[in-house]
Amino acid sequence: MKLKMLLLASVASVGFTGPVVSQDLEPCENCADEMTLVSWGGAYQASQVKAYSEPYAEMTGVTFVWDESSNEAVAKLRAMNEAGNVTWDLVDVVASDAIRLCDEGLARPMDVDAELADAPDGTPASDDFGDLLVSECFIPQIVYSTTAAYRADVEEWGGKEPEDICAMFDMETFPGKRSLEKRPINNMEWALLCDGVAKEDVYDVLETDEGVAQALAKLDTIKDQVVWWSAAAEPPQLLADGEVVLASSYNGRFFSAIEEQGQPFKMLWDAQVFDLDGWIIPEGLPEDRLNRVLHFVKFATDTQRLADQAKYISYGPARLSSAPLVGKHAELGIDMAPHMPTDPENAKNTFLYNYEWWADNRDDLDAKFQAWLAQ
Amino acid sequence: MSSTTTDTSSNAMPDDGVVRAADGTPLKKRLARALRREKLRSLMLIAPLLIFIVLTFIAPIADMLFRSVENNIVEDTIPLTVEALADWDPASDELPGEPVFAALHADLLIAVEERIHTRLGSRLNYESSGMSGLFRKTGRRVKRMDEGDYTAQFIEADEDWGDLETWRVIKRFSPPYTPGYFLNAVDAEQTSEGLQLKPENERIYLTLFNRTIVMSLAITVSCLLLGFPIAYLLAHLPLRTSNMLMILVLLPFWTSLLVRTSAWKVLLQQQGVINDFLVWIGLIDDTNRLVMINNQTGTIIAMTHILLPFMILPLFSVMKTIAPYYVRAAKSLGANDWTAFWRVYFPQTIPGIGAGAILVFILSIGYYITPELVGGTSGIFISNRIAYHISSSLNWGLAAALGTILLGLVLLLFYVYDKIVGIDNVKLG
């Protein structure tokens, strides 16, 4: 619950734009002049370019090379490590991948307080990031959430609109196809929540064979109505085409479909699952490259820079101290606060993703889930 | 060569009936030497390509396949423990003794220092979930442990160390080679009670292998059914028209795979072009739109379209070489159109059918991207699981085992095909 409190506190004061303090960069000694950054491409990478790398390049003259490989970063990093030739300097991954890379010894552990900037008021970085430091190798950037959205114009629903996540399983009131991610994570939790399991018991139940059976039985009730997605761009497209009426995806994807493309969807924030995205530094970088990366990371994850990123995309900054600095969308000019997963209005009922539990049980549950799908 | 040497050698030539060259060496030897030189020269000529292929293709594949049995990680990470465990009988009801725990402590101290204990944890987690967490958690505690009574201290750090099953897993996966990945790849596992199939709700790979083969066959057959008439038409129309048609065949062939697959999404989905059209002409009503995508139908349709040129092109080039007078002769001897086609023309196209079928079948058995995009859950192939284990779960051993089995299956089918049809009967033109 601590994480949630922190997240809620972090957005309580979102809405006014603080003064932009320009810092002087410390000089970087024995540093490489070029960096290869790995990210997800698309709007997300663009927000990082604008908020982090462009200002940094302006101040230091460093050249940036971007590689859009975050999707297969874990496998590629392992291959590079085995070949003894790591060509990446900084890699953007989700928290669960960061834990895996750290476990595999492929990511470098951080000395958070020494290597990351303090908050402007002097709070050490470890307190400013707080519980979001889910792995010693992980430098959090943003909080996003996996949540649901629905079409607002479904005639069969007779004017009713879904109010909670269990609408996903309610074929009588809300008939029509749904779209869910083709993996057990999130779906199993939602199924149990809607089958009467209390939020705090979900992982205890899921740890037993009966619990897994219970979750799959609940999913069974909608199985033939589900289009399973594997890329997060699919569900907004399926909704837009009218292929499905309810779908899960990342909140930023729905934000751009609704606000930038004017699609007739509505967000269903209930039981949204918070997740984190951030940087890891590959293990085994030569000294000059490592110096450069550390120098950049200290800059790019400071309070102001994290707040800047939220101008371009609807994901919440991972620092407590960044929240008051979040303002309006850079192009649309709308207030970003109501679109953040962490906004109090949206975060009335949230679910915490248990990283360690999934790190341990993912292989097992995935086998069961895939076997269930194949039946 | 001077005349003196010739003289000497001819003088020294023994009379034993062996044909010799001018310098006295037996001709056979000379010939062999010349041939060897010839071979060496051709080898030198292809050497760059050969080295390139060995280094960039064969070696990496062999290395990857080797991972399906390789299991040095346990012995490398906790060598003392493995040694101490040698005397422990996994069938017994007793935990390993204190020396084993002491060895584990010594091993983990070094492993934690080098940060490799978590890697071992994720390796063992493939076999028994919870191992990854166990090693991560214990790794944090191991430095703070006091000397003496390690058994109690480990069990206090995590009670799983007091569980016999934990030790059985470590013991079972101690040897440097393991059949574990291959067992996993055929839905089996080695438990304390010996070899057995996994519980029903975890079996997946046999189903997928089976589906991959059946669907690849279906795709091959539909490619043949659709491709044969087109190839026939191409081979028999006047050159100008057939060139036009050929471009129509090749154009999609040159178009990006992703574009074609996405196009099928637009066409086949429930609110898509085909369904809209069928509703509009009144063939189906609006509430009963056909489900043609995100299932096996979608995969078969899209892949048939994508692989069709691989069937048409070999068929076309074989049909081009069939002389028209065979069919004319058959007809003049009294065969009707069907008999002339079936008994005279068709048998001559079999090399083309063989080539096309092998191409399409082998390409489709390893197909990945199209099933992923249009296959939903019932239309995905074994390759999609291999990709998952390579890029997502990082279980490369299992991916390698699945890949090896797939390779074995292809070779086996190839062998069967050779026995039935004969590989010499395959012609690409």
PDB file of C-alpha atoms in Angstrom, chain B residues 132-398:
ATOM      1  CA  SER B 132      14.720 -17.603  -8.512  1.00  0.00           C
ATOM      2  CA  GLY B 133      13.258 -15.895  -5.448  1.00  0.00           C
ATOM      3  CA  LEU B 134      14.976 -18.344  -3.145  1.00  0.00           C
ATOM      4  CA  PHE B 135      18.426 -17.554  -4.488  1.00  0.00           C
ATOM      5  CA  ARG B 136      17.786 -13.817  -4.646  1.00  0.00           C
ATOM      6  CA  LYS B 137      16.570 -13.749  -1.058  1.00  0.00           C
ATOM      7  CA  THR B 138      19.319 -16.009   0.271  1.00  0.00           C
ATOM      8  CA  GLY B 139      21.927 -13.998  -1.613  1.00  0.00           C
ATOM      9  CA  ARG B 140      21.036 -10.946   0.422  1.00  0.00           C
ATOM     10  CA  ARG B 141      21.355 -12.863   3.682  1.00  0.00           C
ATOM     11  CA  VAL B 142      24.406 -14.976   3.069  1.00  0.00           C
ATOM     12  CA  LYS B 143      26.987 -12.336   3.995  1.00  0.00           C
ATOM     13  CA  ARG B 144      25.420 -11.770   7.373  1.00  0.00           C
ATOM     14  CA  MET B 145      25.512 -15.431   8.345  1.00  0.00           C
ATOM     15  CA  ASP B 146      27.632 -16.473  11.342  1.00  0.00           C
ATOM     16  CA  GLU B 147      29.989 -19.375  11.303  1.00  0.00           C
ATOM     17  CA  GLY B 148      28.527 -22.711  12.368  1.00  0.00           C
ATOM     18  CA  ASP B 149      25.100 -24.368  12.108  1.00  0.00           C
ATOM     19  CA  TYR B 150      24.465 -23.264   8.554  1.00  0.00           C
ATOM     20  CA  THR B 151      21.520 -25.621   8.243  1.00  0.00           C
ATOM     21  CA  ALA B 152      19.476 -23.637  10.709  1.00  0.00           C
ATOM     22  CA  GLN B 153      20.617 -20.317   9.325  1.00  0.00           C
ATOM     23  CA  PHE B 154      19.690 -21.209   5.755  1.00  0.00           C
ATOM     24  CA  ILE B 155      16.296 -22.515   6.784  1.00  0.00           C
ATOM     25  CA  GLU B 156      15.782 -19.344   8.752  1.00  0.00           C
ATOM     26  CA  ALA B 157      16.704 -17.264   5.694  1.00  0.00           C
ATOM     27  CA  ASP B 158      14.150 -19.157   3.624  1.00  0.00           C
ATOM     28  CA  GLU B 159      12.214 -22.168   4.753  1.00  0.00           C
ATOM     29  CA  ASP B 160      12.454 -23.655   1.245  1.00  0.00           C
ATOM     30  CA  TRP B 161      15.994 -24.759   2.143  1.00  0.00           C
ATOM     31  CA  GLY B 162      14.321 -27.172   4.544  1.00  0.00           C
ATOM     32  CA  ASP B 163      12.226 -28.586   1.715  1.00  0.00           C
ATOM     33  CA  LEU B 164      13.497 -31.861   0.257  1.00  0.00           C
ATOM     34  CA  GLU B 165      12.189 -30.927  -3.187  1.00  0.00           C
ATOM     35  CA  THR B 166      14.581 -27.936  -3.381  1.00  0.00           C
ATOM     36  CA  TRP B 167      17.563 -30.216  -2.852  1.00  0.00           C
ATOM     37  CA  ARG B 168      16.242 -32.835  -5.210  1.00  0.00           C
ATOM     38  CA  VAL B 169      16.023 -30.233  -7.967  1.00  0.00           C
ATOM     39  CA  ILE B 170      19.576 -29.033  -7.299  1.00  0.00           C
ATOM     40  CA  LYS B 171      20.839 -32.600  -7.226  1.00  0.00           C
ATOM     41  CA  ARG B 172      18.943 -33.560 -10.380  1.00  0.00           C
ATOM     42  CA  PHE B 173      20.350 -30.633 -12.323  1.00  0.00           C
ATOM     43  CA  SER B 174      23.930 -30.855 -11.037  1.00  0.00           C
ATOM     44  CA  PRO B 175      25.420 -32.826 -13.965  1.00  0.00           C
ATOM     45  CA  PRO B 176      26.905 -30.730 -16.781  1.00  0.00           C
ATOM     46  CA  TYR B 177      24.455 -32.178 -19.280  1.00  0.00           C
ATOM     47  CA  THR B 178      20.719 -32.431 -18.819  1.00  0.00           C
ATOM     48  CA  PRO B 179      17.837 -34.005 -20.667  1.00  0.00           C
ATOM     49  CA  GLY B 180      15.593 -31.506 -18.856  1.00  0.00           C
ATOM     50  CA  TYR B 181      15.027 -29.121 -21.754  1.00  0.00           C
ATOM     51  CA  PHE B 182      14.138 -31.893 -24.177  1.00  0.00           C
ATOM     52  CA  LEU B 183      11.766 -33.418 -21.654  1.00  0.00           C
ATOM     53  CA  ASN B 184      10.132 -30.029 -21.209  1.00  0.00           C
ATOM     54  CA  ALA B 185       9.874 -29.665 -24.966  1.00  0.00           C
ATOM     55  CA  VAL B 186       7.752 -32.805 -25.187  1.00  0.00           C
ATOM     56  CA  ASP B 187       5.644 -31.950 -22.132  1.00  0.00           C
ATOM     57  CA  ALA B 188       7.406 -34.422 -19.898  1.00  0.00           C
ATOM     58  CA  GLU B 189       9.338 -33.958 -16.687  1.00  0.00           C
ATOM     59  CA  GLN B 190      11.609 -35.901 -14.428  1.00  0.00           C
ATOM     60  CA  THR B 191      10.210 -36.070 -10.933  1.00  0.00           C
ATOM     61  CA  SER B 192      11.216 -38.012  -7.875  1.00  0.00           C
ATOM     62  CA  GLU B 193       8.984 -40.803  -9.152  1.00  0.00           C
ATOM     63  CA  GLY B 194      10.767 -40.929 -12.502  1.00  0.00           C
ATOM     64  CA  LEU B 195       9.831 -39.809 -15.975  1.00  0.00           C
ATOM     65  CA  GLN B 196       6.250 -38.756 -16.568  1.00  0.00           C
ATOM     66  CA  LEU B 197       4.069 -36.460 -18.629  1.00  0.00           C
ATOM     67  CA  LYS B 198       3.318 -33.074 -17.141  1.00  0.00           C
ATOM     68  CA  PRO B 199      -0.087 -32.421 -15.591  1.00  0.00           C
ATOM     69  CA  GLU B 200      -2.685 -32.008 -18.283  1.00  0.00           C
ATOM     70  CA  ASN B 201      -3.118 -28.281 -17.733  1.00  0.00           C
ATOM     71  CA  GLU B 202       0.551 -27.615 -18.472  1.00  0.00           C
ATOM     72  CA  ARG B 203       0.915 -29.604 -21.677  1.00  0.00           C
ATOM     73  CA  ILE B 204       1.332 -27.402 -24.664  1.00  0.00           C
ATOM     74  CA  TYR B 205       4.256 -28.315 -26.903  1.00  0.00           C
ATOM     75  CA  LEU B 206       2.985 -31.614 -28.317  1.00  0.00           C
ATOM     76  CA  THR B 207      -0.252 -29.865 -29.273  1.00  0.00           C
ATOM     77  CA  LEU B 208       1.727 -27.105 -30.934  1.00  0.00           C
ATOM     78  CA  PHE B 209       4.033 -29.460 -32.848  1.00  0.00           C
ATOM     79  CA  ASN B 210       1.034 -31.363 -34.036  1.00  0.00           C
ATOM     80  CA  ARG B 211      -0.793 -28.214 -35.040  1.00  0.00           C
ATOM     81  CA  THR B 212       2.250 -26.779 -36.806  1.00  0.00           C
ATOM     82  CA  ILE B 213       2.566 -29.860 -39.001  1.00  0.00           C
ATOM     83  CA  VAL B 214      -1.134 -30.265 -39.725  1.00  0.00           C
ATOM     84  CA  MET B 215      -1.584 -26.603 -40.595  1.00  0.00           C
ATOM     85  CA  SER B 216       1.579 -26.489 -42.699  1.00  0.00           C
ATOM     86  CA  LEU B 217       0.204 -29.436 -44.649  1.00  0.00           C
ATOM     87  CA  ALA B 218      -3.127 -27.659 -45.055  1.00  0.00           C
ATOM     88  CA  ILE B 219      -1.323 -24.545 -46.292  1.00  0.00           C
ATOM     89  CA  THR B 220       0.774 -26.625 -48.719  1.00  0.00           C
ATOM     90  CA  VAL B 221      -2.327 -28.327 -50.104  1.00  0.00           C
ATOM     91  CA  SER B 222      -4.246 -25.086 -50.536  1.00  0.00           C
ATOM     92  CA  CYS B 223      -1.221 -23.487 -52.202  1.00  0.00           C
ATOM     93  CA  LEU B 224      -1.118 -26.423 -54.599  1.00  0.00           C
ATOM     94  CA  LEU B 225      -4.839 -26.279 -55.354  1.00  0.00           C
ATOM     95  CA  LEU B 226      -4.712 -22.541 -56.012  1.00  0.00           C
ATOM     96  CA  GLY B 227      -1.288 -22.462 -57.611  1.00  0.00           C
ATOM     97  CA  PHE B 228      -1.639 -25.300 -60.104  1.00  0.00           C
ATOM     98  CA  PRO B 229      -4.301 -23.719 -62.334  1.00  0.00           C
ATOM     99  CA  ILE B 230      -2.490 -20.382 -62.255  1.00  0.00           C
ATOM    100  CA  ALA B 231       0.825 -21.967 -63.222  1.00  0.00           C
ATOM    101  CA  TYR B 232      -0.943 -23.902 -65.976  1.00  0.00           C
ATOM    102  CA  LEU B 233      -2.477 -20.711 -67.292  1.00  0.00           C
ATOM    103  CA  LEU B 234       0.851 -18.891 -67.142  1.00  0.00           C
ATOM    104  CA  ALA B 235       2.598 -21.660 -69.015  1.00  0.00           C
ATOM    105  CA  HIS B 236       0.031 -21.917 -71.792  1.00  0.00           C
ATOM    106  CA  LEU B 237      -1.096 -18.383 -72.504  1.00  0.00           C
ATOM    107  CA  PRO B 238       0.626 -16.355 -75.229  1.00  0.00           C
ATOM    108  CA  LEU B 239       3.814 -14.720 -73.950  1.00  0.00           C
ATOM    109  CA  ARG B 240       2.434 -11.173 -73.722  1.00  0.00           C
ATOM    110  CA  THR B 241      -0.537 -12.096 -71.581  1.00  0.00           C
ATOM    111  CA  SER B 242       1.421 -14.526 -69.464  1.00  0.00           C
ATOM    112  CA  ASN B 243       4.050 -11.873 -68.733  1.00  0.00           C
ATOM    113  CA  MET B 244       1.300  -9.580 -67.528  1.00  0.00           C
ATOM    114  CA  LEU B 245      -0.048 -12.336 -65.303  1.00  0.00           C
ATOM    115  CA  MET B 246       3.421 -13.144 -64.055  1.00  0.00           C
ATOM    116  CA  ILE B 247       3.808  -9.591 -62.820  1.00  0.00           C
ATOM    117  CA  LEU B 248       0.558 -10.006 -60.909  1.00  0.00           C
ATOM    118  CA  VAL B 249       2.062 -13.062 -59.229  1.00  0.00           C
ATOM    119  CA  LEU B 250       5.363 -11.379 -58.472  1.00  0.00           C
ATOM    120  CA  LEU B 251       4.021  -8.033 -57.283  1.00  0.00           C
ATOM    121  CA  PRO B 252       2.710  -9.356 -53.956  1.00  0.00           C
ATOM    122  CA  PHE B 253       5.883 -11.437 -53.717  1.00  0.00           C
ATOM    123  CA  TRP B 254       7.906  -8.225 -53.676  1.00  0.00           C
ATOM    124  CA  THR B 255       5.599  -6.495 -51.198  1.00  0.00           C
ATOM    125  CA  SER B 256       6.514  -6.467 -47.520  1.00  0.00           C
ATOM    126  CA  LEU B 257       5.281  -9.407 -45.550  1.00  0.00           C
ATOM    127  CA  LEU B 258       3.917  -7.178 -42.811  1.00  0.00           C
ATOM    128  CA  VAL B 259       1.945  -5.086 -45.261  1.00  0.00           C
ATOM    129  CA  ARG B 260       0.306  -8.170 -46.730  1.00  0.00           C
ATOM    130  CA  THR B 261      -0.479  -9.610 -43.327  1.00  0.00           C
ATOM    131  CA  SER B 262      -1.992  -6.350 -42.124  1.00  0.00           C
ATOM    132  CA  ALA B 263      -4.020  -6.127 -45.321  1.00  0.00           C
ATOM    133  CA  TRP B 264      -5.554  -9.491 -44.493  1.00  0.00           C
ATOM    134  CA  LYS B 265      -6.517  -8.126 -41.097  1.00  0.00           C
ATOM    135  CA  VAL B 266      -8.447  -5.311 -42.751  1.00  0.00           C
ATOM    136  CA  LEU B 267     -10.132  -7.715 -45.139  1.00  0.00           C
ATOM    137  CA  LEU B 268     -10.968 -10.561 -42.795  1.00  0.00           C
ATOM    138  CA  GLN B 269     -11.944  -8.976 -39.498  1.00  0.00           C
ATOM    139  CA  GLN B 270     -15.554  -9.000 -38.386  1.00  0.00           C
ATOM    140  CA  GLN B 271     -16.068  -5.350 -39.242  1.00  0.00           C
ATOM    141  CA  GLY B 272     -13.855  -5.843 -42.271  1.00  0.00           C
ATOM    142  CA  VAL B 273     -14.327  -5.530 -45.990  1.00  0.00           C
ATOM    143  CA  ILE B 274     -15.397  -9.102 -46.718  1.00  0.00           C
ATOM    144  CA  ASN B 275     -17.909  -9.290 -43.886  1.00  0.00           C
ATOM    145  CA  ASP B 276     -19.296  -5.863 -44.776  1.00  0.00           C
ATOM    146  CA  PHE B 277     -19.754  -6.988 -48.364  1.00  0.00           C
ATOM    147  CA  LEU B 278     -21.454 -10.254 -47.386  1.00  0.00           C
ATOM    148  CA  VAL B 279     -23.820  -8.359 -45.088  1.00  0.00           C
ATOM    149  CA  TRP B 280     -24.520  -5.803 -47.801  1.00  0.00           C
ATOM    150  CA  ILE B 281     -25.502  -8.404 -50.389  1.00  0.00           C
ATOM    151  CA  GLY B 282     -27.596 -10.095 -47.728  1.00  0.00           C
ATOM    152  CA  LEU B 283     -25.755 -13.411 -47.594  1.00  0.00           C
ATOM    153  CA  ILE B 284     -25.265 -13.196 -43.844  1.00  0.00           C
ATOM    154  CA  ASP B 285     -27.025 -10.949 -41.370  1.00  0.00           C
ATOM    155  CA  ASP B 286     -25.352  -8.310 -39.311  1.00  0.00           C
ATOM    156  CA  THR B 287     -25.332 -10.246 -36.048  1.00  0.00           C
ATOM    157  CA  ASN B 288     -23.762 -13.373 -37.541  1.00  0.00           C
ATOM    158  CA  ARG B 289     -20.650 -11.997 -39.123  1.00  0.00           C
ATOM    159  CA  LEU B 290     -18.068 -14.632 -39.997  1.00  0.00           C
ATOM    160  CA  VAL B 291     -15.058 -15.075 -37.741  1.00  0.00           C
ATOM    161  CA  MET B 292     -12.221 -15.409 -40.213  1.00  0.00           C
ATOM    162  CA  ILE B 293      -9.290 -14.002 -38.322  1.00  0.00           C
ATOM    163  CA  ASN B 294      -7.477 -14.610 -35.038  1.00  0.00           C
ATOM    164  CA  ASN B 295      -8.009 -18.322 -35.550  1.00  0.00           C
ATOM    165  CA  GLN B 296      -6.717 -21.105 -37.778  1.00  0.00           C
ATOM    166  CA  THR B 297      -8.728 -19.904 -40.766  1.00  0.00           C
ATOM    167  CA  GLY B 298      -6.937 -16.562 -40.636  1.00  0.00           C
ATOM    168  CA  THR B 299      -3.511 -18.158 -40.468  1.00  0.00           C
ATOM    169  CA  ILE B 300      -4.248 -20.545 -43.345  1.00  0.00           C
ATOM    170  CA  ILE B 301      -5.679 -17.833 -45.585  1.00  0.00           C
ATOM    171  CA  ALA B 302      -2.904 -15.304 -44.962  1.00  0.00           C
ATOM    172  CA  MET B 303      -0.086 -17.801 -45.201  1.00  0.00           C
ATOM    173  CA  THR B 304      -1.468 -19.423 -48.326  1.00  0.00           C
ATOM    174  CA  HIS B 305      -1.483 -16.035 -49.961  1.00  0.00           C
ATOM    175  CA  ILE B 306       2.032 -15.217 -48.792  1.00  0.00           C
ATOM    176  CA  LEU B 307       3.542 -18.538 -49.813  1.00  0.00           C
ATOM    177  CA  LEU B 308       1.627 -18.964 -53.086  1.00  0.00           C
ATOM    178  CA  PRO B 309       4.460 -17.639 -55.320  1.00  0.00           C
ATOM    179  CA  PHE B 310       6.776 -20.322 -53.929  1.00  0.00           C
ATOM    180  CA  MET B 311       4.381 -22.896 -55.349  1.00  0.00           C
ATOM    181  CA  ILE B 312       3.576 -21.140 -58.621  1.00  0.00           C
ATOM    182  CA  LEU B 313       7.136 -20.370 -59.709  1.00  0.00           C
ATOM    183  CA  PRO B 314       8.581 -23.938 -59.673  1.00  0.00           C
ATOM    184  CA  LEU B 315       5.350 -25.309 -61.141  1.00  0.00           C
ATOM    185  CA  PHE B 316       5.451 -22.727 -63.899  1.00  0.00           C
ATOM    186  CA  SER B 317       9.045 -23.381 -64.848  1.00  0.00           C
ATOM    187  CA  VAL B 318       8.464 -27.137 -64.979  1.00  0.00           C
ATOM    188  CA  MET B 319       5.269 -26.774 -67.016  1.00  0.00           C
ATOM    189  CA  LYS B 320       7.104 -24.512 -69.436  1.00  0.00           C
ATOM    190  CA  THR B 321       9.425 -27.414 -70.336  1.00  0.00           C
ATOM    191  CA  ILE B 322       6.648 -29.931 -71.008  1.00  0.00           C
ATOM    192  CA  ALA B 323       6.405 -30.291 -74.783  1.00  0.00           C
ATOM    193  CA  PRO B 324       2.841 -29.727 -76.042  1.00  0.00           C
ATOM    194  CA  TYR B 325       2.983 -32.660 -78.482  1.00  0.00           C
ATOM    195  CA  TYR B 326       2.703 -35.253 -75.680  1.00  0.00           C
ATOM    196  CA  VAL B 327      -0.851 -34.158 -74.943  1.00  0.00           C
ATOM    197  CA  ARG B 328      -1.606 -33.834 -78.668  1.00  0.00           C
ATOM    198  CA  ALA B 329      -0.275 -37.338 -79.239  1.00  0.00           C
ATOM    199  CA  ALA B 330      -2.385 -38.705 -76.388  1.00  0.00           C
ATOM    200  CA  LYS B 331      -5.470 -37.086 -77.823  1.00  0.00           C
ATOM    201  CA  SER B 332      -4.778 -38.351 -81.323  1.00  0.00           C
ATOM    202  CA  LEU B 333      -4.515 -41.829 -79.829  1.00  0.00           C
ATOM    203  CA  GLY B 334      -8.045 -41.458 -78.498  1.00  0.00           C
ATOM    204  CA  ALA B 335      -7.670 -40.066 -75.006  1.00  0.00           C
ATOM    205  CA  ASN B 336     -10.336 -37.584 -73.928  1.00  0.00           C
ATOM    206  CA  ASP B 337      -9.302 -34.238 -72.419  1.00  0.00           C
ATOM    207  CA  TRP B 338      -9.280 -35.498 -68.829  1.00  0.00           C
ATOM    208  CA  THR B 339      -7.334 -38.683 -69.550  1.00  0.00           C
ATOM    209  CA  ALA B 340      -4.790 -36.793 -71.613  1.00  0.00           C
ATOM    210  CA  PHE B 341      -4.320 -34.354 -68.779  1.00  0.00           C
ATOM    211  CA  TRP B 342      -4.313 -36.816 -65.905  1.00  0.00           C
ATOM    212  CA  ARG B 343      -2.346 -39.649 -67.494  1.00  0.00           C
ATOM    213  CA  VAL B 344       0.039 -37.704 -69.701  1.00  0.00           C
ATOM    214  CA  TYR B 345       0.373 -34.091 -68.623  1.00  0.00           C
ATOM    215  CA  PHE B 346      -0.001 -34.276 -64.868  1.00  0.00           C
ATOM    216  CA  PRO B 347       2.720 -36.922 -64.219  1.00  0.00           C
ATOM    217  CA  GLN B 348       5.214 -34.644 -65.940  1.00  0.00           C
ATOM    218  CA  THR B 349       4.425 -31.808 -63.516  1.00  0.00           C
ATOM    219  CA  ILE B 350       5.221 -33.904 -60.439  1.00  0.00           C
ATOM    220  CA  PRO B 351       8.822 -32.632 -60.119  1.00  0.00           C
ATOM    221  CA  GLY B 352       7.415 -29.103 -59.961  1.00  0.00           C
ATOM    222  CA  ILE B 353       4.769 -30.106 -57.450  1.00  0.00           C
ATOM    223  CA  GLY B 354       7.462 -31.756 -55.354  1.00  0.00           C
ATOM    224  CA  ALA B 355       9.681 -28.697 -55.415  1.00  0.00           C
ATOM    225  CA  GLY B 356       6.822 -26.313 -54.660  1.00  0.00           C
ATOM    226  CA  ALA B 357       5.409 -28.483 -51.899  1.00  0.00           C
ATOM    227  CA  ILE B 358       8.754 -28.866 -50.152  1.00  0.00           C
ATOM    228  CA  LEU B 359       9.430 -25.150 -50.383  1.00  0.00           C
ATOM    229  CA  VAL B 360       6.032 -24.145 -49.054  1.00  0.00           C
ATOM    230  CA  PHE B 361       5.950 -26.783 -46.356  1.00  0.00           C
ATOM    231  CA  ILE B 362       9.400 -26.054 -44.982  1.00  0.00           C
ATOM    232  CA  LEU B 363       8.836 -22.311 -45.087  1.00  0.00           C
ATOM    233  CA  SER B 364       5.515 -22.567 -43.320  1.00  0.00           C
ATOM    234  CA  ILE B 365       6.644 -24.984 -40.618  1.00  0.00           C
ATOM    235  CA  GLY B 366       9.036 -22.323 -39.327  1.00  0.00           C
ATOM    236  CA  TYR B 367       6.764 -19.347 -39.932  1.00  0.00           C
ATOM    237  CA  TYR B 368       6.487 -16.909 -37.123  1.00  0.00           C
ATOM    238  CA  ILE B 369       5.234 -13.430 -37.862  1.00  0.00           C
ATOM    239  CA  THR B 370       1.997 -14.163 -39.724  1.00  0.00           C
ATOM    240  CA  PRO B 371       0.633 -16.666 -37.175  1.00  0.00           C
ATOM    241  CA  GLU B 372       1.559 -14.192 -34.437  1.00  0.00           C
ATOM    242  CA  LEU B 373      -0.432 -11.414 -36.098  1.00  0.00           C
ATOM    243  CA  VAL B 374      -3.480 -13.227 -37.425  1.00  0.00           C
ATOM    244  CA  GLY B 375      -3.408 -16.534 -35.586  1.00  0.00           C
ATOM    245  CA  GLY B 376      -5.116 -15.536 -32.349  1.00  0.00           C
ATOM    246  CA  THR B 377      -4.720 -18.408 -29.940  1.00  0.00           C
ATOM    247  CA  SER B 378      -5.733 -21.375 -32.042  1.00  0.00           C
ATOM    248  CA  GLY B 379      -3.650 -20.426 -35.054  1.00  0.00           C
ATOM    249  CA  ILE B 380      -0.180 -20.014 -33.575  1.00  0.00           C
ATOM    250  CA  PHE B 381       2.743 -22.291 -34.367  1.00  0.00           C
ATOM    251  CA  ILE B 382       5.569 -23.817 -32.383  1.00  0.00           C
ATOM    252  CA  SER B 383       7.860 -21.067 -33.701  1.00  0.00           C
ATOM    253  CA  ASN B 384       5.867 -18.513 -31.740  1.00  0.00           C
ATOM    254  CA  ARG B 385       6.725 -20.345 -28.526  1.00  0.00           C
ATOM    255  CA  ILE B 386      10.356 -20.577 -29.562  1.00  0.00           C
ATOM    256  CA  ALA B 387      10.380 -16.831 -30.098  1.00  0.00           C
ATOM    257  CA  TYR B 388       8.766 -16.351 -26.698  1.00  0.00           C
ATOM    258  CA  HIS B 389      11.442 -18.394 -24.958  1.00  0.00           C
ATOM    259  CA  ILE B 390      14.247 -16.650 -26.827  1.00  0.00           C
ATOM    260  CA  SER B 391      13.166 -13.067 -26.373  1.00  0.00           C
ATOM    261  CA  SER B 392      10.867 -13.029 -23.408  1.00  0.00           C
ATOM    262  CA  SER B 393      11.344 -15.847 -20.903  1.00  0.00           C
ATOM    263  CA  LEU B 394      15.063 -16.149 -21.720  1.00  0.00           C
ATOM    264  CA  ASN B 395      14.823 -19.927 -21.447  1.00  0.00           C
ATOM    265  CA  TRP B 396      17.231 -20.459 -24.352  1.00  0.00           C
ATOM    266  CA  GLY B 397      17.783 -24.089 -23.468  1.00  0.00           C
ATOM    267  CA  LEU B 398      14.136 -24.875 -23.978  1.00  0.00           C
TER     268      LEU B 398
END
